[in-house]
Short mmCIF file of C-alpha atoms and ligand atoms in Angstrom, two decimals:
data_model
loop_
_atom_site.label_atom_id
_atom_site.label_comp_id
_atom_site.label_asym_id
_atom_site.label_seq_id
_atom_site.Cartn_x
_atom_site.Cartn_y
_atom_site.Cartn_z
CA UNK O 17 0.00 0.00 0.00
CA UNK O 18 1.13 3.56 -0.67
CA UNK O 19 1.94 5.66 2.32
CA UNK O 20 -0.81 7.90 3.63
CA UNK O 21 -4.41 8.40 2.66
CA UNK O 22 -5.40 10.40 -0.39
CA UNK O 23 -7.80 13.26 0.46
CA UNK O 24 -9.85 15.41 -1.92
CA UNK O 25 -8.33 18.53 -3.46
CA UNK O 26 -10.76 21.41 -2.84
CA UNK O 27 -10.16 25.16 -2.88
CA UNK O 28 -6.43 24.75 -3.34
CA UNK O 29 -5.87 22.40 -0.39
CA UNK O 30 -6.09 18.74 0.54
CA UNK O 31 -9.40 18.10 2.32
CA UNK O 32 -10.41 15.15 4.43
CA UNK O 33 -13.83 13.76 3.47
CA UNK O 34 -16.67 15.62 5.23
CA UNK O 35 -18.25 12.38 6.39
CA UNK O 36 -14.92 10.86 7.41
CA UNK O 37 -15.21 7.85 5.11
CA UNK O 38 -12.46 6.39 2.90
CA UNK O 39 -12.50 3.70 0.23
CA UNK O 40 -9.82 1.35 -1.11
CA UNK O 41 -8.43 1.59 -4.61
CA UNK O 42 -6.64 -1.46 -5.97
CA UNK O 43 -3.65 -2.67 -7.91
CA UNK O 44 -5.23 -4.72 -10.71
CA UNK O 45 -2.02 -6.75 -11.12
CA UNK O 46 -2.74 -8.69 -7.92
CA UNK O 47 -5.94 -7.26 -6.44
CA UNK O 48 -4.17 -5.78 -3.43
CA UNK O 49 -5.22 -2.47 -1.88
CA UNK O 50 -3.03 0.30 -3.26
CA UNK O 51 -4.32 3.26 -1.25
CA UNK O 52 -7.20 4.59 0.82
CA UNK O 53 -8.94 7.48 -0.88
CA UNK O 54 -11.46 10.06 0.35
CA UNK O 55 -15.02 8.84 -0.19
CA UNK O 56 -16.80 11.93 -1.39
CA UNK O 57 -20.45 12.72 -0.81
CA UNK O 58 -22.94 15.55 -1.07
CA UNK O 59 -21.04 17.88 1.32
CA UNK O 60 -17.66 17.43 -0.37
CA UNK O 61 -19.18 18.08 -3.77
CA UNK O 62 -21.00 21.15 -2.46
CA UNK O 63 -17.73 22.50 -1.02
CA UNK O 64 -15.91 21.91 -4.31
CA UNK O 65 -18.64 23.55 -6.39
CA UNK O 66 -18.68 26.54 -4.01
CA UNK O 67 -14.89 26.87 -4.30
CA UNK O 68 -15.11 26.67 -8.09
CA UNK O 69 -17.89 29.29 -8.15
CA UNK O 70 -15.89 31.66 -5.99
CA UNK O 71 -12.78 31.27 -8.14
CA UNK O 72 -14.58 31.70 -11.45
CA UNK O 73 -14.83 35.49 -11.95
CA UNK O 74 -11.13 36.21 -11.42
CA UNK O 75 -10.00 33.25 -13.53
CA UNK O 76 -12.40 34.18 -16.35
CA UNK O 77 -11.14 37.77 -16.24
CA UNK O 78 -7.51 36.89 -16.81
CA UNK O 79 -6.11 37.39 -20.26
CA UNK O 80 -6.01 34.07 -22.13
CA UNK O 81 -2.24 34.19 -22.51
CA UNK O 82 -1.85 34.27 -18.72
CA UNK O 83 -4.00 31.20 -18.31
CA UNK O 84 -2.06 29.64 -21.16
CA UNK O 85 1.28 30.24 -19.42
CA UNK O 86 0.07 28.31 -16.39
CA UNK O 87 -1.14 25.44 -18.56
CA UNK O 88 2.25 25.35 -20.34
CA UNK O 89 3.89 25.01 -16.97
CA UNK O 90 1.62 22.11 -16.04
CA UNK O 91 2.76 20.32 -19.21
CA UNK O 92 6.41 20.94 -18.31
CA UNK O 93 5.91 19.62 -14.79
CA UNK O 94 4.08 16.53 -16.05
CA UNK O 95 7.07 15.73 -18.27
CA UNK O 96 9.48 16.32 -15.38
CA UNK O 97 7.56 13.75 -13.32
CA UNK O 98 6.85 11.41 -16.23
CA UNK O 99 8.40 8.24 -14.80
CA UNK O 100 6.70 8.51 -11.42
CA UNK O 101 3.34 9.36 -13.00
CA UNK O 102 3.61 6.46 -15.45
CA UNK O 103 4.48 4.01 -12.68
CA UNK O 104 1.53 5.19 -10.57
CA UNK O 105 -0.81 4.98 -13.57
CA UNK O 106 0.34 1.42 -14.21
CA UNK O 107 -0.06 0.42 -10.58
CA UNK O 108 -3.61 1.80 -10.38
CA UNK O 109 -4.91 0.70 -13.81
CA UNK O 110 -2.79 -2.35 -14.63
CA UNK O 111 -1.79 -1.00 -18.02
CA UNK O 112 1.63 -1.83 -19.49
CA UNK O 113 4.29 0.65 -18.47
CA UNK O 114 5.00 1.88 -22.00
CA UNK O 115 1.29 2.54 -22.49
CA UNK O 116 1.31 4.56 -19.26
CA UNK O 117 4.36 6.49 -20.49
CA UNK O 118 2.55 7.25 -23.73
CA UNK O 119 -0.48 8.40 -21.70
CA UNK O 120 1.72 10.77 -19.67
CA UNK O 121 3.01 12.28 -22.91
CA UNK O 122 -0.54 12.71 -24.24
CA UNK O 123 -1.57 14.32 -20.95
CA UNK O 124 1.25 16.85 -21.32
CA UNK O 125 0.21 17.45 -24.94
CA UNK O 126 -3.36 18.30 -23.88
CA UNK O 127 -2.04 21.05 -21.63
CA UNK O 128 0.22 22.37 -24.40
CA UNK O 129 -2.48 22.24 -27.03
CA UNK O 130 -5.05 24.15 -24.98
CA UNK O 131 -2.38 26.49 -23.60
CA UNK O 132 -1.66 27.50 -27.18
CA UNK O 133 -5.35 28.01 -27.87
CA UNK O 134 -6.05 30.04 -24.74
CA UNK O 135 -5.26 33.42 -26.35
CA UNK O 136 -6.64 32.58 -29.80
CA UNK O 137 -10.23 31.72 -29.06
CA UNK O 138 -12.57 34.60 -29.84
CA UNK O 139 -15.78 35.63 -31.52
CA UNK O 140 -16.38 37.22 -34.91
CA UNK O 141 -17.94 40.27 -36.49
CA UNK O 142 -21.20 39.77 -38.35
CA UNK O 143 -22.34 41.93 -41.25
CA UNK O 144 -25.67 43.60 -40.44
CA UNK O 145 -27.49 46.63 -41.92
CA UNK O 146 -26.06 50.08 -40.99
CA UNK O 147 -25.76 51.80 -38.62
CA UNK O 148 -24.85 48.73 -36.56
CA UNK O 149 -21.67 46.91 -35.65
CA UNK O 150 -22.41 43.36 -34.62
CA UNK O 151 -19.92 41.10 -32.93
CA UNK O 152 -19.86 37.98 -30.81
CA UNK O 153 -17.98 37.13 -27.66
CA UNK O 154 -17.16 33.58 -26.62
CA UNK O 155 -17.52 33.54 -22.88
CA UNK O 156 -16.71 30.77 -20.41
CA UNK O 157 -19.67 28.95 -18.88
CA UNK O 158 -18.64 28.93 -15.24
CA UNK O 159 -18.20 25.73 -13.23
CA UNK O 160 -17.58 22.67 -15.40
CA UNK O 161 -18.28 19.28 -13.82
CA UNK O 162 -16.19 16.46 -15.23
CA UNK O 163 -16.90 12.78 -14.49
CA UNK O 164 -14.25 10.53 -15.95
CA UNK O 165 -13.61 6.76 -16.18
CA UNK O 166 -10.73 4.55 -15.05
CA UNK O 167 -9.30 3.43 -18.39
CA UNK O 168 -7.18 6.52 -19.17
CA UNK O 169 -7.19 8.63 -15.99
CA UNK O 170 -4.21 10.78 -16.97
CA UNK O 171 -5.26 11.34 -20.57
CA UNK O 172 -8.95 11.94 -19.92
CA UNK O 173 -8.21 13.80 -16.69
CA UNK O 174 -5.81 16.11 -18.56
CA UNK O 175 -8.31 17.05 -21.22
CA UNK O 176 -11.06 17.42 -18.64
CA UNK O 177 -8.90 20.07 -16.98
CA UNK O 178 -6.99 21.72 -19.83
CA UNK O 179 -9.82 22.50 -22.24
CA UNK O 180 -12.26 24.17 -19.81
CA UNK O 181 -9.53 25.99 -17.89
CA UNK O 182 -7.93 27.40 -21.05
CA UNK O 183 -11.03 29.41 -21.89
CA UNK O 184 -11.73 30.65 -18.38
CA UNK O 185 -13.92 28.06 -16.69
CA UNK O 186 -13.30 26.43 -13.34
CA UNK O 187 -13.57 22.67 -12.81
CA UNK O 188 -14.83 20.08 -10.37
CA UNK O 189 -13.48 16.70 -11.44
CA UNK O 190 -14.69 13.33 -10.18
CA UNK O 191 -12.22 10.56 -11.07
CA UNK O 192 -13.31 6.92 -11.19
CA UNK O 193 -13.11 4.99 -7.93
CA UNK O 194 -11.01 2.31 -9.66
CA UNK O 195 -8.21 4.72 -10.62
CA UNK O 196 -8.19 8.11 -8.89
CA UNK O 197 -4.52 8.34 -7.91
CA UNK O 198 -2.88 10.04 -10.89
CA UNK O 199 -5.81 12.46 -11.21
CA UNK O 200 -5.14 13.62 -7.65
CA UNK O 201 -1.48 14.07 -8.66
CA UNK O 202 -2.62 16.26 -11.55
CA UNK O 203 -4.40 18.50 -9.04
CA UNK O 204 -1.18 18.87 -7.07
CA UNK O 205 0.86 19.60 -10.19
CA UNK O 206 -1.68 22.16 -11.39
CA UNK O 207 -1.51 23.97 -8.05
CA UNK O 208 2.30 23.93 -8.13
CA UNK O 209 2.16 25.46 -11.62
CA UNK O 210 0.09 28.35 -10.30
CA UNK O 211 -3.54 27.36 -10.89
CA UNK O 212 -5.28 29.49 -8.24
CA UNK O 213 -7.22 27.89 -5.37
CA UNK O 214 -10.70 26.75 -6.42
CA UNK O 215 -10.01 26.82 -10.17
CA UNK O 216 -9.43 23.06 -10.17
CA UNK O 217 -11.03 20.79 -7.59
CA UNK O 218 -10.92 17.00 -7.46
CA UNK O 219 -13.53 15.12 -5.44
CA UNK O 220 -12.89 11.38 -5.25
CA UNK O 221 -15.49 8.76 -4.47
CA UNK O 222 -17.98 6.27 -5.81
CA UNK O 223 -20.15 6.98 -8.82
CA UNK O 224 -23.59 6.75 -7.18
CA UNK O 225 -22.34 8.96 -4.30
CA UNK O 226 -19.83 11.64 -5.37
CA UNK O 227 -20.62 11.25 -9.08
CA UNK O 228 -24.38 11.50 -8.70
CA UNK O 229 -24.06 14.40 -6.25
CA UNK O 230 -21.97 16.30 -8.77
CA UNK O 231 -24.31 15.60 -11.70
CA UNK O 232 -27.34 16.92 -9.84
CA UNK O 233 -25.63 19.87 -8.14
CA UNK O 234 -27.49 23.05 -9.15
CA UNK O 235 -24.26 25.08 -8.98
CA UNK O 236 -22.64 23.52 -12.05
CA UNK O 237 -22.89 25.15 -15.49
CA UNK O 238 -21.78 22.25 -17.68
CA UNK O 239 -21.34 18.50 -17.33
CA UNK O 240 -18.94 16.31 -19.30
CA UNK O 241 -19.26 12.57 -18.77
CA UNK O 242 -17.19 9.72 -20.18
CA UNK O 243 -18.27 6.20 -19.29
CA UNK O 244 -21.13 3.75 -19.77
CA UNK O 245 -24.36 4.40 -21.67
CA UNK O 246 -26.34 3.48 -18.58
CA UNK O 247 -24.72 6.11 -16.36
CA UNK O 248 -24.64 8.61 -19.23
CA UNK O 249 -28.41 8.41 -19.32
CA UNK O 250 -28.63 9.00 -15.55
CA UNK O 251 -26.32 12.00 -15.40
CA UNK O 252 -28.04 13.55 -18.40
CA UNK O 253 -31.39 13.22 -16.65
CA UNK O 254 -29.94 14.78 -13.49
CA UNK O 255 -28.48 17.69 -15.47
CA UNK O 256 -31.78 18.15 -17.31
CA UNK O 257 -33.49 19.07 -14.06
CA UNK O 258 -31.13 22.05 -13.72
CA UNK O 259 -31.03 22.83 -17.48
CA UNK O 260 -27.30 22.15 -17.51
CA UNK O 261 -25.77 21.33 -20.92
CA UNK O 262 -24.03 17.97 -21.19
CA UNK O 263 -21.32 16.43 -23.34
CA UNK O 264 -21.40 12.62 -23.38
CA UNK O 265 -18.79 10.14 -24.57
CA UNK O 266 -20.15 6.66 -24.05
CA UNK O 267 -17.88 4.26 -25.85
CA UNK O 268 -18.55 2.20 -28.92
CA UNK O 269 -18.21 -0.92 -30.98
CA UNK O 270 -15.88 0.45 -33.57
CA UNK O 271 -15.13 -1.50 -36.76
CA UNK O 272 -12.03 -2.04 -38.83
CA UNK O 273 -13.35 -2.62 -42.37
CA UNK O 274 -10.94 -4.60 -44.54
CA UNK O 275 -11.33 -4.72 -48.32
CA UNK O 276 -9.41 -7.18 -50.56
CA UNK O 277 -6.96 -4.54 -51.82
CA UNK O 278 -5.83 -3.67 -48.27
CA UNK O 279 -2.14 -3.72 -47.40
CA UNK O 280 -2.39 -6.52 -44.84
CA UNK O 281 1.27 -6.30 -43.91
CA UNK O 282 0.55 -2.83 -42.53
CA UNK O 283 -3.00 -3.49 -41.40
CA UNK O 284 -2.68 -6.59 -39.18
CA UNK O 285 -0.47 -5.16 -36.40
CA UNK O 286 -2.55 -1.98 -36.30
CA UNK O 287 -5.85 -3.87 -36.22
CA UNK O 288 -4.43 -6.05 -33.45
CA UNK O 289 -3.25 -3.08 -31.42
CA UNK O 290 -6.59 -1.32 -31.87
CA UNK O 291 -8.23 -3.99 -29.72
CA UNK O 292 -5.44 -5.08 -27.34
CA UNK O 293 -4.25 -1.61 -26.36
CA UNK O 294 -5.12 -1.11 -22.70
CA UNK O 295 -6.41 -4.73 -22.73
CA UNK O 296 -9.27 -3.58 -24.92
CA UNK O 297 -10.58 -1.23 -22.25
CA UNK O 298 -10.73 1.72 -24.58
CA UNK O 299 -13.83 3.61 -25.67
CA UNK O 300 -12.42 3.77 -29.19
CA UNK O 301 -11.21 0.15 -29.28
CA UNK O 302 -11.43 -1.48 -32.72
CA UNK O 303 -13.56 -4.26 -31.32
CA UNK O 304 -15.19 -5.37 -34.58
CA UNK O 305 -13.42 -6.61 -37.66
CA UNK O 306 -15.45 -6.61 -40.86
CA UNK O 307 -13.59 -8.50 -43.57
CA UNK O 308 -14.32 -9.10 -47.22
CA UNK O 309 -14.88 -12.82 -47.83
CA UNK O 310 -11.98 -12.95 -50.30
CA UNK O 311 -9.45 -12.18 -47.56
CA UNK O 312 -11.34 -13.39 -44.50
CA UNK O 313 -9.39 -16.61 -43.85
CA UNK O 314 -6.03 -14.97 -44.42
CA UNK O 315 -6.85 -12.01 -42.14
CA UNK O 316 -8.12 -14.22 -39.32
CA UNK O 317 -5.07 -16.51 -39.54
CA UNK O 318 -2.64 -13.63 -39.50
CA UNK O 319 -4.44 -11.86 -36.68
CA UNK O 320 -4.55 -15.03 -34.55
CA UNK O 321 -0.84 -15.59 -35.23
CA UNK O 322 -0.09 -12.01 -34.22
CA UNK O 323 -2.10 -12.40 -31.00
CA UNK O 324 -0.24 -15.65 -30.14
CA UNK O 325 3.07 -13.79 -30.11
CA UNK O 326 1.89 -11.13 -27.61
CA UNK O 327 2.78 -11.22 -23.93
CA UNK O 328 0.23 -10.94 -21.14
CA UNK O 329 1.21 -10.05 -17.58
CA UNK O 330 1.39 -7.41 -14.84
CA UNK O 331 1.76 -3.86 -16.16
CA UNK O 332 5.03 -3.12 -14.37
CA UNK O 333 6.67 -5.99 -16.30
CA UNK O 334 5.70 -4.03 -19.41
CA UNK O 335 3.95 -6.79 -21.37
CA UNK O 336 1.83 -6.19 -24.48
CA UNK O 337 -1.38 -6.75 -22.52
CA UNK O 338 -2.00 -6.14 -18.81
CA UNK O 339 -4.82 -7.31 -16.53
CA UNK O 340 -8.37 -5.97 -16.67
CA UNK O 341 -9.11 -3.23 -14.17
CA UNK O 342 -11.30 -5.16 -11.71
CA UNK O 343 -13.00 -8.40 -10.77
CA UNK O 344 -16.27 -6.90 -12.04
CA UNK O 345 -14.85 -6.11 -15.50
CA UNK O 346 -13.21 -9.56 -15.60
CA UNK O 347 -16.53 -11.24 -14.84
CA UNK O 348 -18.23 -9.12 -17.49
CA UNK O 349 -15.72 -10.09 -20.19
CA UNK O 350 -15.86 -13.76 -19.16
CA UNK O 351 -19.63 -13.55 -19.56
CA UNK O 352 -19.25 -12.43 -23.17
CA UNK O 353 -16.76 -15.24 -23.86
CA UNK O 354 -19.23 -17.78 -22.44
CA UNK O 355 -21.87 -16.26 -24.69
CA UNK O 356 -19.53 -16.85 -27.64
CA UNK O 357 -19.24 -20.54 -26.70
CA UNK O 358 -23.03 -20.80 -26.50
CA UNK O 359 -23.42 -19.20 -29.91
CA UNK O 360 -20.94 -21.62 -31.45
CA UNK O 361 -18.60 -18.83 -32.54
CA UNK O 362 -15.06 -20.00 -33.41
CA UNK O 363 -12.91 -18.76 -30.52
CA UNK O 364 -9.17 -18.27 -31.04
CA UNK O 365 -7.32 -17.44 -27.82
CA UNK O 366 -3.92 -19.12 -27.67
CA UNK O 367 -1.79 -16.54 -25.87
CA UNK O 368 -0.52 -17.83 -22.50
CA UNK O 369 -1.74 -15.82 -19.50
CA UNK O 370 -0.71 -15.87 -15.80
CA UNK O 371 -2.55 -18.59 -13.86
CA UNK O 372 -4.25 -16.19 -11.44
CA UNK O 373 -5.60 -12.67 -11.79
CA UNK O 374 -7.81 -10.66 -14.08
CA UNK O 375 -5.96 -11.60 -17.27
CA UNK O 376 -7.72 -12.26 -20.57
CA UNK O 377 -5.77 -13.48 -23.60
CA UNK O 378 -6.18 -11.56 -26.86
CA UNK O 379 -9.16 -13.30 -28.44
CA UNK O 380 -10.57 -13.59 -31.94
CA UNK O 381 -14.28 -14.41 -32.16
CA UNK O 382 -14.66 -15.58 -35.74
CA UNK O 383 -18.04 -15.61 -37.43
CA UNK O 384 -20.07 -13.33 -35.17
CA UNK O 385 -23.62 -12.77 -36.47
CA UNK O 386 -24.86 -9.16 -36.78
CA UNK O 387 -27.77 -9.95 -34.46
CA UNK O 388 -25.49 -11.17 -31.66
CA UNK O 389 -24.73 -9.13 -28.55
CA UNK O 390 -21.08 -9.89 -29.37
CA UNK O 391 -21.53 -7.76 -32.49
CA UNK O 392 -23.53 -5.01 -30.85
CA UNK O 393 -22.25 -4.54 -27.29
CA UNK O 394 -19.05 -3.18 -25.86
CA UNK O 395 -17.08 -6.08 -24.34
CA UNK O 396 -14.26 -3.90 -22.94
CA UNK O 397 -11.63 -6.62 -23.15
CA UNK O 398 -8.99 -7.69 -25.72
CA UNK O 399 -11.67 -9.41 -27.77
CA UNK O 400 -12.42 -8.75 -31.44
CA UNK O 401 -15.61 -9.90 -33.18
CA UNK O 402 -15.05 -10.89 -36.83
CA UNK O 403 -17.86 -10.76 -39.39
CA UNK O 404 -17.36 -11.34 -43.13
CA UNK O 405 -18.99 -9.25 -45.87
CA UNK O 406 -19.55 -9.75 -49.59
CA UNK O 407 -19.40 -6.21 -51.01
CA UNK O 408 -19.09 -2.52 -50.18
CA UNK O 409 -22.81 -2.16 -49.63
CA UNK O 410 -22.87 -4.88 -47.01
CA UNK O 411 -19.68 -3.54 -45.42
CA UNK O 412 -21.31 -0.15 -44.83
CA UNK O 413 -24.51 -1.74 -43.54
CA UNK O 414 -22.56 -3.87 -41.04
CA UNK O 415 -20.31 -0.97 -40.01
CA UNK O 416 -23.46 1.01 -39.17
CA UNK O 417 -25.22 -1.99 -37.65
CA UNK O 418 -24.78 -1.15 -33.96
CA UNK O 419 -26.32 1.50 -31.70
CA UNK O 420 -22.86 3.13 -31.47
CA UNK O 421 -20.74 5.28 -33.79
CA UNK O 422 -17.48 6.43 -32.26
CA UNK O 423 -14.60 5.41 -34.54
CA UNK O 424 -14.11 3.36 -37.70
CA UNK O 425 -11.22 2.45 -39.97
CA UNK O 426 -11.31 1.55 -43.64
CA UNK O 427 -8.52 -0.51 -45.18
CA UNK O 428 -8.30 -0.31 -48.97
CA UNK O 429 -5.86 0.73 -51.69
CA UNK O 430 -8.77 2.11 -53.73
CA UNK O 431 -8.79 5.84 -52.91
CA UNK O 432 -12.32 6.41 -54.15
CA UNK O 433 -13.62 3.50 -52.13
CA UNK O 434 -11.86 4.79 -49.02
CA UNK O 435 -13.45 8.23 -49.22
CA UNK O 436 -16.83 6.85 -50.28
CA UNK O 437 -17.03 4.49 -47.33
CA UNK O 438 -15.71 7.15 -44.93
CA UNK O 439 -18.62 9.37 -45.97
CA UNK O 440 -21.18 6.65 -45.40
CA UNK O 441 -20.00 5.39 -42.03
CA UNK O 442 -21.78 6.90 -39.04
CA UNK O 443 -18.89 7.58 -36.66
CA UNK O 444 -17.23 10.61 -35.14
CA UNK O 445 -13.79 9.65 -36.43
CA UNK O 446 -12.90 7.63 -39.51
CA UNK O 447 -9.37 6.49 -40.33
CA UNK O 448 -8.21 5.41 -43.77
CA UNK O 449 -5.44 2.80 -43.68
CA UNK O 450 -4.72 3.63 -40.07
CA UNK O 451 -6.27 3.42 -36.63
CA UNK O 452 -5.31 6.49 -34.64
CA UNK O 453 -2.90 9.23 -35.64
CA UNK O 454 -0.57 10.01 -32.76
CA UNK O 455 -2.24 10.76 -29.44
CA UNK O 456 -5.34 12.27 -31.03
CA UNK O 457 -5.13 15.47 -28.99
CA UNK O 458 -5.72 17.73 -32.00
CA UNK O 459 -8.62 15.81 -33.57
CA UNK O 460 -12.26 16.31 -32.58
CA UNK O 461 -13.51 13.18 -30.86
CA UNK O 462 -17.02 12.07 -30.01
CA UNK O 463 -19.84 9.93 -31.18
CA UNK O 464 -22.93 9.31 -33.21
CA UNK O 465 -25.91 7.49 -31.71
CA UNK O 466 -25.37 5.91 -28.29
CA UNK O 467 -21.69 6.83 -28.37
CA UNK O 468 -22.95 10.18 -27.15
CA UNK O 469 -22.78 13.70 -28.51
CA UNK O 470 -20.54 16.73 -28.49
CA UNK O 471 -16.84 16.68 -29.28
CA UNK O 472 -13.90 16.57 -26.94
CA UNK O 473 -10.29 17.07 -28.02
CA UNK O 474 -9.17 19.50 -30.70
CA UNK O 475 -10.41 23.07 -30.92
CA UNK O 476 -13.98 21.77 -31.19
CA UNK O 477 -13.99 21.06 -27.45
CA UNK O 478 -13.69 24.79 -26.82
CA UNK O 479 -17.02 25.39 -28.52
CA UNK O 480 -18.65 23.37 -25.75
CA UNK O 481 -16.71 25.10 -23.01
CA UNK O 482 -17.74 28.59 -24.11
CA UNK O 483 -21.03 30.22 -24.96
CA UNK O 484 -21.72 32.84 -27.57
CA UNK O 485 -22.87 36.32 -26.66
CA UNK O 486 -23.96 38.64 -29.46
CA UNK O 487 -23.36 42.37 -29.02
CA UNK O 488 -25.02 44.85 -31.42
CA UNK O 489 -23.77 48.45 -31.36
CA UNK O 490 -25.65 51.37 -32.89
CA UNK O 491 -23.02 53.75 -34.21
CA UNK O 492 -25.19 56.72 -35.14
CA UNK O 493 -26.66 58.59 -38.08
P1 NAI F 514 -19.39 3.82 -15.30
O1 NAI F 514 -20.10 4.53 -16.36
O2 NAI F 514 -20.17 3.29 -14.15
O3 NAI F 514 -18.24 4.75 -14.67
C1 NAI F 514 -17.69 5.90 -15.29
C2 NAI F 514 -17.64 7.06 -14.30
O4 NAI F 514 -18.97 7.37 -13.89
C3 NAI F 514 -16.88 6.77 -13.01
O5 NAI F 514 -16.22 7.94 -12.57
C4 NAI F 514 -17.98 6.42 -12.03
O6 NAI F 514 -17.64 6.65 -10.69
C5 NAI F 514 -19.08 7.37 -12.46
N1 NAI F 514 -20.43 6.96 -12.09
C6 NAI F 514 -20.92 5.71 -11.92
N2 NAI F 514 -22.21 5.75 -11.57
C7 NAI F 514 -22.57 7.07 -11.50
C8 NAI F 514 -23.77 7.76 -11.19
N3 NAI F 514 -24.88 7.09 -10.87
N4 NAI F 514 -23.78 9.11 -11.25
C9 NAI F 514 -22.67 9.78 -11.60
N5 NAI F 514 -21.50 9.18 -11.89
C10 NAI F 514 -21.44 7.83 -11.84
O7 NAI F 514 -18.58 2.63 -16.00
P2 NAI F 514 -18.04 1.28 -15.33
O8 NAI F 514 -19.07 0.71 -14.43
O9 NAI F 514 -16.72 1.56 -14.76
O10 NAI F 514 -17.86 0.33 -16.61
C11 NAI F 514 -18.98 -0.35 -17.17
C12 NAI F 514 -18.89 -0.35 -18.67
O11 NAI F 514 -18.97 0.98 -19.16
C13 NAI F 514 -17.59 -0.87 -19.25
O12 NAI F 514 -17.58 -2.26 -19.37
C14 NAI F 514 -17.56 -0.20 -20.59
O13 NAI F 514 -18.36 -0.93 -21.50
C15 NAI F 514 -18.21 1.14 -20.33
N6 NAI F 514 -17.19 2.18 -20.12
C16 NAI F 514 -16.87 3.01 -21.16
C17 NAI F 514 -15.86 3.93 -21.02
C18 NAI F 514 -15.49 4.84 -22.12
O14 NAI F 514 -14.30 5.20 -22.23
N7 NAI F 514 -16.43 5.31 -22.92
C19 NAI F 514 -15.08 4.04 -19.78
C20 NAI F 514 -15.53 3.18 -18.73
C21 NAI F 514 -16.53 2.28 -18.92
MG1 MG F 515 -20.66 1.45 -13.33
#
């Protein structure tokens, strides 16, 4: 266990939980307790929202470049502490060390990206009949509530802080109970970089307690949620009662679509990584593989062979695939694999895994029917569902055949086909002959359908974190 308990960060200081309760957070590598963390409730959330409200006017009034300078310094400090942050991220989430290092780098990039945008985000002038000058201002909203999941605490935590702060909002952030530790470190680093008290507050705790209290708090001005569809629905309903705008990112069932002309040499390792990265616990995981019949057998063989060569083990040993986050997620993934057996799907899972623990081998489910839950529902493990198609028409229909629409990739050497299919796929991001492009910080990210709505990342996020005010000036006869 780490030394000392981890309190909330409210109003620029560490705060013990108002109700005196603490909860354990675990090391997924062996299930041991890693630390005791403040178990937030109504009173802690109320204190954090009050601190964020009080800090808002002065923070909003600062010139963007000043806010930007502080965000730049957060990025610098994150890089200076990269190794320690990566190790803590690995210990709390189970992810392979090099993945955690990459996440630290992306976290730093979010602060840089939004630091650079902080003094460049303005309104416009609008032509209207004389004698009027019409212009718009883009003003911050106020207190932004951010509820984030456990799969990428540093990455998602960083964007949940950097984007709203850059344009003058203050933040109350609720990390996931499974992995709150690096998010609390971000609060410390932000304070050390000069973020004033109350501008960033982190309230830890369980979803139905701290999370629900934050979502329904009448003092928030915006709510961003990343997590399950089920909870997304709940927090949106809570926000609706206060007429608070929401931005939802609820995961997906994203397809890689492989046509016969695809460069398989390039495609296979990328398709594999798309579903084994973070043990498949990624909202944008490439968890479906739609393959043209002409190359189906070859693709499945090569993918299974690639999976066999991967290593599975504790994150600190830096394998290709770490454990799942929790016993609950492990049971959930096992349930889907049992469903595959019942449906008579061909299961390929030959990678050796440690005898005990929440480890799942990279798995190919070959021949998954479009009506199956294995085709439609997020498994959140290193498990890819393969479905063959006969032509472009069927490929598009299958790609769009789930309630989700977060990401998709199209693999083809036919340029026209690539663009055509990209147009027809309902997803917030489409890749051609790739899956991901660097850390993704610069690219708008969000979903169609049950993947949610609104866009995080990129400059588009700033549209959500500001509101437009129109000013019309009469300039005389
Ligand atoms: P979850 O949606 O319950 O948790 C996400 C966040 O919401 C956490 O911070 C949690 O504390 C909070 N939360 C939970 N209940 C809440 C409530 N009633 N009010 C306010 N906040 C609440 O997700 P969970 O249970 O960890 O995972 C279940 C499934 O959700 C996964 O198997 C996966 O399919 C999906 N998921 C998707 C993610 C994504 O990146 N889009 C991330 C995490 C989970
Ligand atoms: Mg849950």
